[in-house]
Amino acid sequence: KLFTLGPQFHGHGNVIFAWQPGGHYVASIGEGQRNLFLFDRRGEQVEEVSLRSTAKVVQLEWDKDGELLAILQQGEGTVMLWRHAEKKLEVLEMNTKDPTWFAWSKVGPQLVIGTARGNLMIYNKRTMKKQTIMGKHTKKITCGAWHPQESIFACGSEDKTITVSTEEGEAALKNEAQDPLRLRCEPSMVQFAGVRSDNPNESYRDKVVSVTLEEKSLLLCNMRDPSKPTELSFQAKYGQLKDYCWFGDGFLVLGFSLGYVVIISSQTQEMSEEVSSVKHHANSLDCICCSRAAGKIASAGDDGIRIISGKDFKEVKSERISVRPESRVTHISWSDDGEILSFATEAGWVYCYLAKLT
């Protein structure tokens, strides 16, 4: 175990945390708390930042360079930015005072912010310019993601559509009739497939947007042919789809409420072939995360953390981590380099483990 951060910092409720890219610092704040803390890799406190209110922090995310930490609080009309080098907290003023979601580009200087009315604001941290795009959606923007290697992002909204946009906010789906993608229900957990090829001749890889529907099924939409999405449905015995991630070369790792971790290869023709389906947790599963760098998958459930090898998708039993039974794990993530596995509980704790490099 590397270190733990407890209720003396976070109070006794839910905690949200975010590791800086490069893994030097981790930021964390407890629900109902006003103070955001920064800790180094040894768990030593390096900074205490006072926010403007105790409103619940719903998103905390560093930009790709680890310079700026964006902070979104429930019901607050602005996004806050912590400038790490200057040790300065600033308000990112918006024309519309209703931010509901944001995400930093994985490759560029842009922060995209979605609002309750379906508008977007794109902030460029280099030029400091802000651009507002009105009417991208007709209702609240609730989820979204940037592509791992390109300057495009997808948003999901309560209006039951998904839009894909360029860094300028323009429609990235060329067939206008299909933009936005209309769904039968509200989307959640929008992601881009991190499908990468090591073959330099295969620079063009299909861009796939994935989205969950009603915690039951997963919709995969290939941007080359967005009008023909593939919907994956799952066995009732798995329970609800709680969390998922893209892993390795086109594998989908899905975590289900009744403790199952299911792995699907999206490279096969059927796209629905289960490579592995194992009940890793006795009663329930809360969240999962994947690390390409570590070559591992971690899942958190009622009986602790399980580490699954990305080579054969079997559990590495020697690396099990037990969690005090009275607190549920609410968030789990790997550091970029795959060296640190961190998770937070609903009782005010953040646990950071040095991953065994096997």
mmCIF file of C-alpha atoms in Angstrom:
data_model
loop_
_atom_site.group_PDB
_atom_site.id
_atom_site.type_symbol
_atom_site.label_atom_id
_atom_site.label_comp_id
_atom_site.label_asym_id
_atom_site.label_seq_id
_atom_site.Cartn_x
_atom_site.Cartn_y
_atom_site.Cartn_z
ATOM 1 C CA LYS A 1 0.000 0.000 0.000
ATOM 2 C CA LEU A 2 1.358 3.423 -0.932
ATOM 3 C CA PHE A 3 -0.807 5.652 1.309
ATOM 4 C CA THR A 4 -4.348 6.379 2.471
ATOM 5 C CA LEU A 5 -6.130 9.721 2.782
ATOM 6 C CA GLY A 6 -8.919 9.777 5.312
ATOM 7 C CA PRO A 7 -11.907 11.638 6.752
ATOM 8 C CA GLN A 8 -9.645 14.233 8.410
ATOM 9 C CA PHE A 9 -9.408 15.695 4.886
ATOM 10 C CA HIS A 10 -12.672 14.562 3.316
ATOM 11 C CA GLY A 11 -15.280 14.238 6.033
ATOM 12 C CA HIS A 12 -17.213 10.974 6.290
ATOM 13 C CA GLY A 13 -18.996 10.983 2.927
ATOM 14 C CA ASN A 14 -18.189 10.365 -0.729
ATOM 15 C CA VAL A 15 -14.819 11.484 -2.075
ATOM 16 C CA ILE A 16 -13.822 12.473 -5.585
ATOM 17 C CA PHE A 17 -10.145 12.416 -6.643
ATOM 18 C CA ALA A 18 -8.004 12.937 -9.747
ATOM 19 C CA TRP A 19 -4.346 12.083 -10.393
ATOM 20 C CA GLN A 20 -2.335 14.596 -12.358
ATOM 21 C CA PRO A 21 -1.066 13.151 -15.678
ATOM 22 C CA GLY A 22 2.498 12.110 -14.970
ATOM 23 C CA GLY A 23 1.354 10.971 -11.548
ATOM 24 C CA HIS A 24 3.076 13.570 -9.350
ATOM 25 C CA TYR A 25 0.024 14.848 -7.497
ATOM 26 C CA VAL A 26 -3.461 13.701 -6.620
ATOM 27 C CA ALA A 27 -6.307 16.138 -5.901
ATOM 28 C CA SER A 28 -9.232 15.140 -3.680
ATOM 29 C CA ILE A 29 -12.308 16.629 -2.035
ATOM 30 C CA GLY A 30 -15.050 15.159 0.140
ATOM 31 C CA GLU A 31 -18.753 15.763 -0.348
ATOM 32 C CA GLY A 32 -20.005 18.830 1.511
ATOM 33 C CA GLN A 33 -16.439 20.080 2.034
ATOM 34 C CA ARG A 34 -15.144 23.445 0.870
ATOM 35 C CA ASN A 35 -11.444 22.568 0.809
ATOM 36 C CA LEU A 36 -9.761 20.716 -2.024
ATOM 37 C CA PHE A 37 -6.456 19.048 -1.134
ATOM 38 C CA LEU A 38 -3.415 18.137 -3.225
ATOM 39 C CA PHE A 39 -1.059 15.361 -2.152
ATOM 40 C CA ASP A 40 2.232 14.103 -3.573
ATOM 41 C CA ARG A 41 3.107 10.494 -4.398
ATOM 42 C CA ARG A 42 3.984 9.823 -0.770
ATOM 43 C CA GLY A 43 0.615 11.050 0.472
ATOM 44 C CA GLU A 44 2.063 14.277 1.903
ATOM 45 C CA GLN A 45 -0.253 17.280 1.682
ATOM 46 C CA VAL A 46 1.197 19.944 -0.631
ATOM 47 C CA GLU A 47 -1.773 22.267 -1.116
ATOM 48 C CA GLU A 48 -5.125 23.208 0.371
ATOM 49 C CA VAL A 49 -7.450 25.147 -1.928
ATOM 50 C CA SER A 50 -10.604 26.821 -0.640
ATOM 51 C CA LEU A 51 -13.515 26.673 -3.110
ATOM 52 C CA ARG A 52 -16.260 29.298 -3.214
ATOM 53 C CA SER A 53 -18.888 27.019 -1.685
ATOM 54 C CA THR A 54 -19.442 23.557 -0.233
ATOM 55 C CA ALA A 55 -21.579 22.507 -3.216
ATOM 56 C CA LYS A 56 -20.858 18.899 -4.201
ATOM 57 C CA VAL A 57 -17.954 18.519 -6.641
ATOM 58 C CA VAL A 58 -19.313 16.356 -9.452
ATOM 59 C CA GLN A 59 -16.274 16.487 -11.750
ATOM 60 C CA LEU A 60 -12.567 16.946 -11.163
ATOM 61 C CA GLU A 61 -10.226 16.575 -14.135
ATOM 62 C CA TRP A 62 -6.681 17.647 -15.073
ATOM 63 C CA ASP A 63 -5.791 18.718 -18.580
ATOM 64 C CA LYS A 64 -3.426 16.393 -20.464
ATOM 65 C CA ASP A 65 -0.332 18.399 -19.418
ATOM 66 C CA GLY A 66 -1.230 18.494 -15.731
ATOM 67 C CA GLU A 67 -1.242 22.314 -15.701
ATOM 68 C CA LEU A 68 -4.906 22.986 -14.984
ATOM 69 C CA LEU A 69 -7.392 21.186 -12.772
ATOM 70 C CA ALA A 70 -11.010 21.847 -13.774
ATOM 71 C CA ILE A 71 -13.663 21.670 -11.049
ATOM 72 C CA LEU A 72 -17.435 21.414 -11.539
ATOM 73 C CA GLN A 73 -19.753 21.820 -8.556
ATOM 74 C CA GLN A 74 -23.430 20.929 -8.524
ATOM 75 C CA GLY A 75 -25.640 23.952 -9.084
ATOM 76 C CA GLU A 76 -22.730 26.387 -9.430
ATOM 77 C CA GLY A 77 -22.943 28.580 -12.520
ATOM 78 C CA THR A 78 -19.251 28.441 -13.392
ATOM 79 C CA VAL A 79 -16.371 26.013 -13.791
ATOM 80 C CA MET A 80 -13.344 26.669 -11.569
ATOM 81 C CA LEU A 81 -9.756 26.231 -12.782
ATOM 82 C CA TRP A 82 -6.822 25.567 -10.455
ATOM 83 C CA ARG A 83 -3.590 26.758 -12.121
ATOM 84 C CA HIS A 84 -1.084 24.450 -10.523
ATOM 85 C CA ALA A 85 2.169 26.292 -11.325
ATOM 86 C CA GLU A 86 0.784 29.665 -10.180
ATOM 87 C CA LYS A 87 -1.151 28.097 -7.288
ATOM 88 C CA LYS A 88 -4.142 30.142 -8.370
ATOM 89 C CA LEU A 89 -7.861 29.345 -8.404
ATOM 90 C CA GLU A 90 -9.816 31.166 -11.077
ATOM 91 C CA VAL A 91 -13.381 31.300 -12.316
ATOM 92 C CA LEU A 92 -14.042 30.374 -15.933
ATOM 93 C CA GLU A 93 -16.871 32.787 -16.651
ATOM 94 C CA MET A 94 -19.639 31.535 -18.936
ATOM 95 C CA ASN A 95 -22.424 33.396 -20.740
ATOM 96 C CA THR A 96 -24.862 30.705 -19.663
ATOM 97 C CA LYS A 97 -24.590 29.942 -15.962
ATOM 98 C CA ASP A 98 -25.564 26.283 -16.180
ATOM 99 C CA PRO A 99 -22.585 23.924 -16.707
ATOM 100 C CA THR A 100 -23.469 20.231 -16.295
ATOM 101 C CA TRP A 101 -20.497 18.334 -17.778
ATOM 102 C CA PHE A 102 -16.970 18.969 -19.042
ATOM 103 C CA ALA A 103 -13.971 17.143 -20.521
ATOM 104 C CA TRP A 104 -10.404 18.053 -21.455
ATOM 105 C CA SER A 105 -9.072 17.082 -24.867
ATOM 106 C CA LYS A 106 -6.637 14.149 -24.775
ATOM 107 C CA VAL A 107 -4.437 15.736 -27.453
ATOM 108 C CA GLY A 108 -5.045 19.508 -27.457
ATOM 109 C CA PRO A 109 -5.501 22.537 -25.169
ATOM 110 C CA GLN A 110 -9.320 22.522 -25.268
ATOM 111 C CA LEU A 111 -11.793 22.126 -22.428
ATOM 112 C CA VAL A 112 -15.349 21.485 -23.615
ATOM 113 C CA ILE A 113 -18.221 22.322 -21.265
ATOM 114 C CA GLY A 114 -21.829 21.204 -21.769
ATOM 115 C CA THR A 115 -24.795 23.009 -20.243
ATOM 116 C CA ALA A 116 -28.288 22.329 -18.916
ATOM 117 C CA ARG A 117 -29.833 23.901 -22.023
ATOM 118 C CA GLY A 118 -27.793 21.826 -24.462
ATOM 119 C CA ASN A 119 -25.201 24.432 -25.419
ATOM 120 C CA LEU A 120 -21.423 24.014 -25.475
ATOM 121 C CA MET A 121 -18.532 26.228 -24.520
ATOM 122 C CA ILE A 122 -15.019 25.414 -25.733
ATOM 123 C CA TYR A 123 -12.158 27.011 -23.783
ATOM 124 C CA ASN A 124 -8.600 27.007 -25.158
ATOM 125 C CA LYS A 125 -6.075 27.158 -22.310
ATOM 126 C CA ARG A 126 -3.296 28.393 -24.620
ATOM 127 C CA THR A 127 -5.125 31.300 -26.296
ATOM 128 C CA MET A 128 -7.565 31.777 -23.353
ATOM 129 C CA LYS A 129 -10.314 32.106 -25.992
ATOM 130 C CA LYS A 130 -13.834 30.941 -25.226
ATOM 131 C CA GLN A 131 -16.256 29.884 -27.917
ATOM 132 C CA THR A 132 -19.953 29.252 -27.291
ATOM 133 C CA ILE A 133 -21.883 26.853 -29.540
ATOM 134 C CA MET A 134 -25.624 27.287 -29.119
ATOM 135 C CA GLY A 135 -28.198 24.571 -29.698
ATOM 136 C CA LYS A 136 -25.875 21.569 -30.012
ATOM 137 C CA HIS A 137 -28.567 19.708 -28.046
ATOM 138 C CA THR A 138 -32.110 20.692 -27.072
ATOM 139 C CA LYS A 139 -31.857 19.454 -23.477
ATOM 140 C CA LYS A 140 -29.228 18.995 -20.766
ATOM 141 C CA ILE A 141 -25.839 17.540 -21.795
ATOM 142 C CA THR A 142 -25.116 14.747 -19.327
ATOM 143 C CA CYS A 143 -22.087 12.828 -20.588
ATOM 144 C CA GLY A 144 -19.398 12.753 -23.226
ATOM 145 C CA ALA A 145 -15.800 11.992 -24.107
ATOM 146 C CA TRP A 146 -12.924 13.045 -26.335
ATOM 147 C CA HIS A 147 -11.331 10.613 -28.759
ATOM 148 C CA PRO A 148 -8.068 9.235 -27.283
ATOM 149 C CA GLN A 149 -5.922 10.272 -30.269
ATOM 150 C CA GLU A 150 -7.895 12.879 -32.203
ATOM 151 C CA SER A 151 -9.490 16.281 -31.698
ATOM 152 C CA ILE A 152 -13.104 15.156 -31.798
ATOM 153 C CA PHE A 153 -15.548 14.643 -28.963
ATOM 154 C CA ALA A 154 -18.961 13.056 -28.458
ATOM 155 C CA CYS A 155 -21.746 14.329 -26.170
ATOM 156 C CA GLY A 156 -24.867 12.613 -24.884
ATOM 157 C CA SER A 157 -27.973 14.482 -23.792
ATOM 158 C CA GLU A 158 -31.367 14.097 -22.145
ATOM 159 C CA ASP A 159 -32.787 14.851 -25.614
ATOM 160 C CA LYS A 160 -31.939 11.195 -26.476
ATOM 161 C CA THR A 161 -29.259 12.092 -29.009
ATOM 162 C CA ILE A 162 -25.498 11.888 -29.368
ATOM 163 C CA THR A 163 -23.496 14.497 -31.262
ATOM 164 C CA VAL A 164 -19.911 14.160 -32.471
ATOM 165 C CA SER A 165 -18.033 17.444 -32.883
ATOM 166 C CA THR A 166 -14.639 18.806 -33.887
ATOM 167 C CA GLU A 167 -12.534 20.931 -31.538
ATOM 168 C CA GLU A 168 -14.232 23.966 -33.117
ATOM 169 C CA GLY A 169 -17.634 22.556 -32.189
ATOM 170 C CA GLU A 170 -18.633 21.702 -35.760
ATOM 171 C CA ALA A 171 -20.456 18.479 -36.627
ATOM 172 C CA ALA A 172 -17.905 15.721 -37.235
ATOM 173 C CA LEU A 173 -20.418 13.310 -38.738
ATOM 174 C CA LYS A 174 -20.493 14.257 -42.375
ATOM 175 C CA ASN A 175 -23.877 12.760 -43.241
ATOM 176 C CA GLU A 176 -26.008 15.543 -41.820
ATOM 177 C CA ALA A 177 -29.177 13.451 -41.847
ATOM 178 C CA GLN A 178 -27.677 11.273 -39.124
ATOM 179 C CA ASP A 179 -26.395 14.110 -36.993
ATOM 180 C CA PRO A 180 -27.232 13.920 -34.191
ATOM 181 C CA LEU A 181 -27.605 10.180 -33.637
ATOM 182 C CA ARG A 182 -31.122 9.583 -32.354
ATOM 183 C CA LEU A 183 -31.612 6.924 -29.679
ATOM 184 C CA ARG A 184 -34.701 5.332 -28.173
ATOM 185 C CA CYS A 185 -33.734 6.461 -24.673
ATOM 186 C CA GLU A 186 -31.351 8.719 -22.822
ATOM 187 C CA PRO A 187 -27.671 7.788 -23.313
ATOM 188 C CA SER A 188 -25.108 7.471 -20.545
ATOM 189 C CA MET A 189 -21.395 6.646 -20.276
ATOM 190 C CA VAL A 190 -20.440 7.850 -23.761
ATOM 191 C CA GLN A 191 -16.913 6.783 -24.751
ATOM 192 C CA PHE A 192 -14.733 6.509 -27.839
ATOM 193 C CA ALA A 193 -13.159 3.159 -28.553
ATOM 194 C CA GLY A 194 -9.465 3.356 -27.818
ATOM 195 C CA VAL A 195 -8.771 0.970 -30.659
ATOM 196 C CA ARG A 196 -5.153 1.401 -31.631
ATOM 197 C CA SER A 197 -3.064 -0.433 -34.137
ATOM 198 C CA ASP A 198 0.685 -0.907 -33.803
ATOM 199 C CA ASN A 199 0.902 -1.335 -37.562
ATOM 200 C CA PRO A 200 1.993 2.042 -39.019
ATOM 201 C CA ASN A 201 0.237 1.208 -42.313
ATOM 202 C CA GLU A 202 -3.097 1.097 -40.493
ATOM 203 C CA SER A 203 -3.275 4.755 -39.551
ATOM 204 C CA TYR A 204 -6.968 4.868 -40.414
ATOM 205 C CA ARG A 205 -8.918 2.932 -37.840
ATOM 206 C CA ASP A 206 -12.668 2.954 -37.543
ATOM 207 C CA LYS A 207 -13.838 5.459 -34.992
ATOM 208 C CA VAL A 208 -16.416 3.863 -32.740
ATOM 209 C CA VAL A 209 -18.593 5.705 -30.228
ATOM 210 C CA SER A 210 -19.991 3.509 -27.463
ATOM 211 C CA VAL A 211 -22.893 4.371 -25.189
ATOM 212 C CA THR A 212 -24.975 2.560 -22.586
ATOM 213 C CA LEU A 213 -28.773 2.516 -22.732
ATOM 214 C CA GLU A 214 -30.864 2.118 -19.551
ATOM 215 C CA GLU A 215 -28.046 0.191 -17.805
ATOM 216 C CA LYS A 216 -29.052 -2.780 -19.949
ATOM 217 C CA SER A 217 -27.361 -2.654 -23.319
ATOM 218 C CA LEU A 218 -24.374 -1.130 -25.072
ATOM 219 C CA LEU A 219 -24.690 0.606 -28.419
ATOM 220 C CA LEU A 220 -21.626 0.734 -30.700
ATOM 221 C CA CYS A 221 -21.774 3.293 -33.474
ATOM 222 C CA ASN A 222 -19.145 3.290 -36.198
ATOM 223 C CA MET A 223 -18.661 6.823 -37.498
ATOM 224 C CA ARG A 224 -18.091 5.457 -40.966
ATOM 225 C CA ASP A 225 -21.674 4.199 -41.002
ATOM 226 C CA PRO A 226 -23.504 5.862 -38.099
ATOM 227 C CA SER A 227 -26.963 4.880 -39.308
ATOM 228 C CA LYS A 228 -26.277 1.191 -38.569
ATOM 229 C CA PRO A 229 -25.234 0.929 -34.922
ATOM 230 C CA THR A 230 -24.700 -2.433 -33.228
ATOM 231 C CA GLU A 231 -26.592 -3.007 -29.991
ATOM 232 C CA LEU A 232 -25.176 -5.534 -27.545
ATOM 233 C CA SER A 233 -27.570 -7.024 -25.011
ATOM 234 C CA PHE A 234 -26.550 -9.200 -22.089
ATOM 235 C CA GLN A 235 -27.824 -12.079 -19.986
ATOM 236 C CA ALA A 236 -30.271 -11.113 -17.251
ATOM 237 C CA LYS A 237 -28.203 -13.047 -14.689
ATOM 238 C CA TYR A 238 -25.449 -10.414 -14.962
ATOM 239 C CA GLY A 239 -27.680 -7.649 -13.589
ATOM 240 C CA GLN A 240 -27.368 -4.028 -14.702
ATOM 241 C CA LEU A 241 -24.419 -2.638 -16.637
ATOM 242 C CA LYS A 242 -22.607 -0.530 -14.024
ATOM 243 C CA ASP A 243 -19.381 0.434 -15.765
ATOM 244 C CA TYR A 244 -17.287 -0.381 -18.819
ATOM 245 C CA CYS A 245 -13.988 0.459 -20.478
ATOM 246 C CA TRP A 246 -12.134 -0.166 -23.723
ATOM 247 C CA PHE A 247 -8.981 -2.191 -23.260
ATOM 248 C CA GLY A 248 -6.070 -3.341 -25.391
ATOM 249 C CA ASP A 249 -6.802 -3.750 -29.057
ATOM 250 C CA GLY A 250 -10.554 -3.481 -29.288
ATOM 251 C CA PHE A 251 -11.635 -5.363 -26.181
ATOM 252 C CA LEU A 252 -14.616 -4.164 -24.177
ATOM 253 C CA VAL A 253 -14.566 -4.842 -20.445
ATOM 254 C CA LEU A 254 -18.020 -4.635 -18.848
ATOM 255 C CA GLY A 255 -18.836 -4.663 -15.147
ATOM 256 C CA PHE A 256 -22.304 -5.769 -14.027
ATOM 257 C CA SER A 257 -24.176 -5.128 -10.788
ATOM 258 C CA LEU A 258 -24.354 -8.781 -9.741
ATOM 259 C CA GLY A 259 -20.559 -9.171 -9.697
ATOM 260 C CA TYR A 260 -19.806 -10.273 -13.263
ATOM 261 C CA VAL A 261 -16.959 -8.971 -15.413
ATOM 262 C CA VAL A 262 -17.599 -9.734 -19.082
ATOM 263 C CA ILE A 263 -15.039 -9.238 -21.848
ATOM 264 C CA ILE A 264 -16.016 -8.883 -25.492
ATOM 265 C CA SER A 265 -13.814 -8.563 -28.556
ATOM 266 C CA SER A 266 -15.132 -5.864 -30.860
ATOM 267 C CA GLN A 267 -12.824 -7.119 -33.621
ATOM 268 C CA THR A 268 -14.934 -10.178 -34.383
ATOM 269 C CA GLN A 269 -17.639 -10.028 -37.041
ATOM 270 C CA GLU A 270 -20.461 -10.711 -34.607
ATOM 271 C CA MET A 271 -19.083 -8.208 -32.089
ATOM 272 C CA SER A 272 -21.041 -9.993 -29.414
ATOM 273 C CA GLU A 273 -18.743 -12.921 -28.708
ATOM 274 C CA GLU A 274 -17.912 -13.101 -25.011
ATOM 275 C CA VAL A 275 -14.217 -13.862 -24.613
ATOM 276 C CA SER A 276 -14.640 -14.201 -20.872
ATOM 277 C CA SER A 277 -17.489 -14.011 -18.375
ATOM 278 C CA VAL A 278 -16.598 -14.491 -14.706
ATOM 279 C CA LYS A 279 -18.442 -13.702 -11.480
ATOM 280 C CA HIS A 280 -15.556 -11.982 -9.695
ATOM 281 C CA HIS A 281 -17.602 -10.577 -6.789
ATOM 282 C CA ALA A 282 -19.925 -12.518 -4.499
ATOM 283 C CA ASN A 283 -22.840 -10.083 -4.433
ATOM 284 C CA SER A 284 -22.205 -6.854 -6.277
ATOM 285 C CA LEU A 285 -19.829 -4.860 -8.459
ATOM 286 C CA ASP A 286 -19.577 -1.063 -8.308
ATOM 287 C CA CYS A 287 -16.905 0.046 -10.770
ATOM 288 C CA ILE A 288 -14.065 -1.099 -13.016
ATOM 289 C CA CYS A 289 -11.030 0.464 -14.666
ATOM 290 C CA CYS A 290 -8.447 -0.682 -17.198
ATOM 291 C CA SER A 291 -4.779 0.182 -17.611
ATOM 292 C CA ARG A 292 -3.070 -0.372 -20.924
ATOM 293 C CA ALA A 293 0.277 0.469 -19.303
ATOM 294 C CA ALA A 294 -0.171 -2.084 -16.509
ATOM 295 C CA GLY A 295 -1.886 -4.589 -18.800
ATOM 296 C CA LYS A 296 -4.499 -5.088 -16.119
ATOM 297 C CA ILE A 297 -8.145 -4.575 -15.243
ATOM 298 C CA ALA A 298 -9.325 -3.740 -11.726
ATOM 299 C CA SER A 299 -12.871 -4.281 -10.500
ATOM 300 C CA ALA A 300 -14.339 -3.128 -7.197
ATOM 301 C CA GLY A 301 -17.225 -4.876 -5.487
ATOM 302 C CA ASP A 302 -18.756 -5.812 -2.163
ATOM 303 C CA ASP A 303 -15.823 -8.077 -1.294
ATOM 304 C CA GLY A 304 -12.937 -5.854 -2.320
ATOM 305 C CA ILE A 305 -10.791 -5.214 -5.377
ATOM 306 C CA ARG A 306 -9.956 -7.882 -7.936
ATOM 307 C CA ILE A 307 -7.058 -7.536 -10.388
ATOM 308 C CA ILE A 308 -7.537 -9.262 -13.743
ATOM 309 C CA SER A 309 -4.672 -9.930 -16.152
ATOM 310 C CA GLY A 310 -5.072 -8.438 -19.613
ATOM 311 C CA LYS A 311 -3.169 -11.368 -21.126
ATOM 312 C CA ASP A 312 -5.543 -14.230 -20.302
ATOM 313 C CA PHE A 313 -8.351 -12.343 -18.483
ATOM 314 C CA LYS A 314 -7.847 -14.460 -15.368
ATOM 315 C CA GLU A 315 -7.739 -13.049 -11.863
ATOM 316 C CA VAL A 316 -4.303 -12.434 -10.316
ATOM 317 C CA LYS A 317 -5.323 -13.842 -6.945
ATOM 318 C CA SER A 318 -2.145 -12.725 -5.164
ATOM 319 C CA GLU A 319 -3.065 -9.092 -5.852
ATOM 320 C CA ARG A 320 -6.500 -9.017 -4.212
ATOM 321 C CA ILE A 321 -7.167 -5.973 -2.066
ATOM 322 C CA SER A 322 -9.694 -6.095 0.749
ATOM 323 C CA VAL A 323 -11.779 -3.039 1.599
ATOM 324 C CA ARG A 324 -13.424 -2.434 4.948
ATOM 325 C CA PRO A 325 -16.880 -3.996 4.477
ATOM 326 C CA GLU A 326 -18.846 -1.030 5.727
ATOM 327 C CA SER A 327 -17.866 1.230 2.849
ATOM 328 C CA ARG A 328 -18.653 0.900 -0.828
ATOM 329 C CA VAL A 329 -16.055 1.813 -3.458
ATOM 330 C CA THR A 330 -17.390 4.736 -5.496
ATOM 331 C CA HIS A 331 -14.520 5.368 -7.908
ATOM 332 C CA ILE A 332 -11.419 3.455 -9.018
ATOM 333 C CA SER A 333 -8.661 4.453 -11.422
ATOM 334 C CA TRP A 334 -5.119 3.716 -12.565
ATOM 335 C CA SER A 335 -2.475 6.390 -12.910
ATOM 336 C CA ASP A 336 -1.372 7.007 -16.519
ATOM 337 C CA ASP A 337 1.797 4.948 -16.090
ATOM 338 C CA GLY A 338 -0.145 2.031 -14.619
ATOM 339 C CA GLU A 339 1.937 2.157 -11.434
ATOM 340 C CA ILE A 340 -0.666 3.402 -8.966
ATOM 341 C CA LEU A 341 -4.144 1.981 -8.442
ATOM 342 C CA SER A 342 -6.386 4.313 -6.429
ATOM 343 C CA PHE A 343 -9.928 4.001 -5.183
ATOM 344 C CA ALA A 344 -12.302 6.042 -3.042
ATOM 345 C CA THR A 345 -15.033 4.898 -0.681
ATOM 346 C CA GLU A 346 -18.257 6.515 0.443
ATOM 347 C CA ALA A 347 -16.844 6.794 3.981
ATOM 348 C CA GLY A 348 -14.284 9.505 3.231
ATOM 349 C CA TRP A 349 -11.223 7.416 2.315
ATOM 350 C CA VAL A 350 -8.923 7.344 -0.708
ATOM 351 C CA TYR A 351 -6.583 4.344 -0.949
ATOM 352 C CA CYS A 352 -3.525 4.379 -3.214
ATOM 353 C CA TYR A 353 -1.650 1.173 -3.971
ATOM 354 C CA LEU A 354 1.598 0.725 -5.838
ATOM 355 C CA ALA A 355 0.633 -1.822 -8.470
ATOM 356 C CA LYS A 356 2.834 -4.898 -8.565
ATOM 357 C CA LEU A 357 4.556 -4.870 -11.923
ATOM 358 C CA THR A 358 4.107 -8.450 -13.056
#
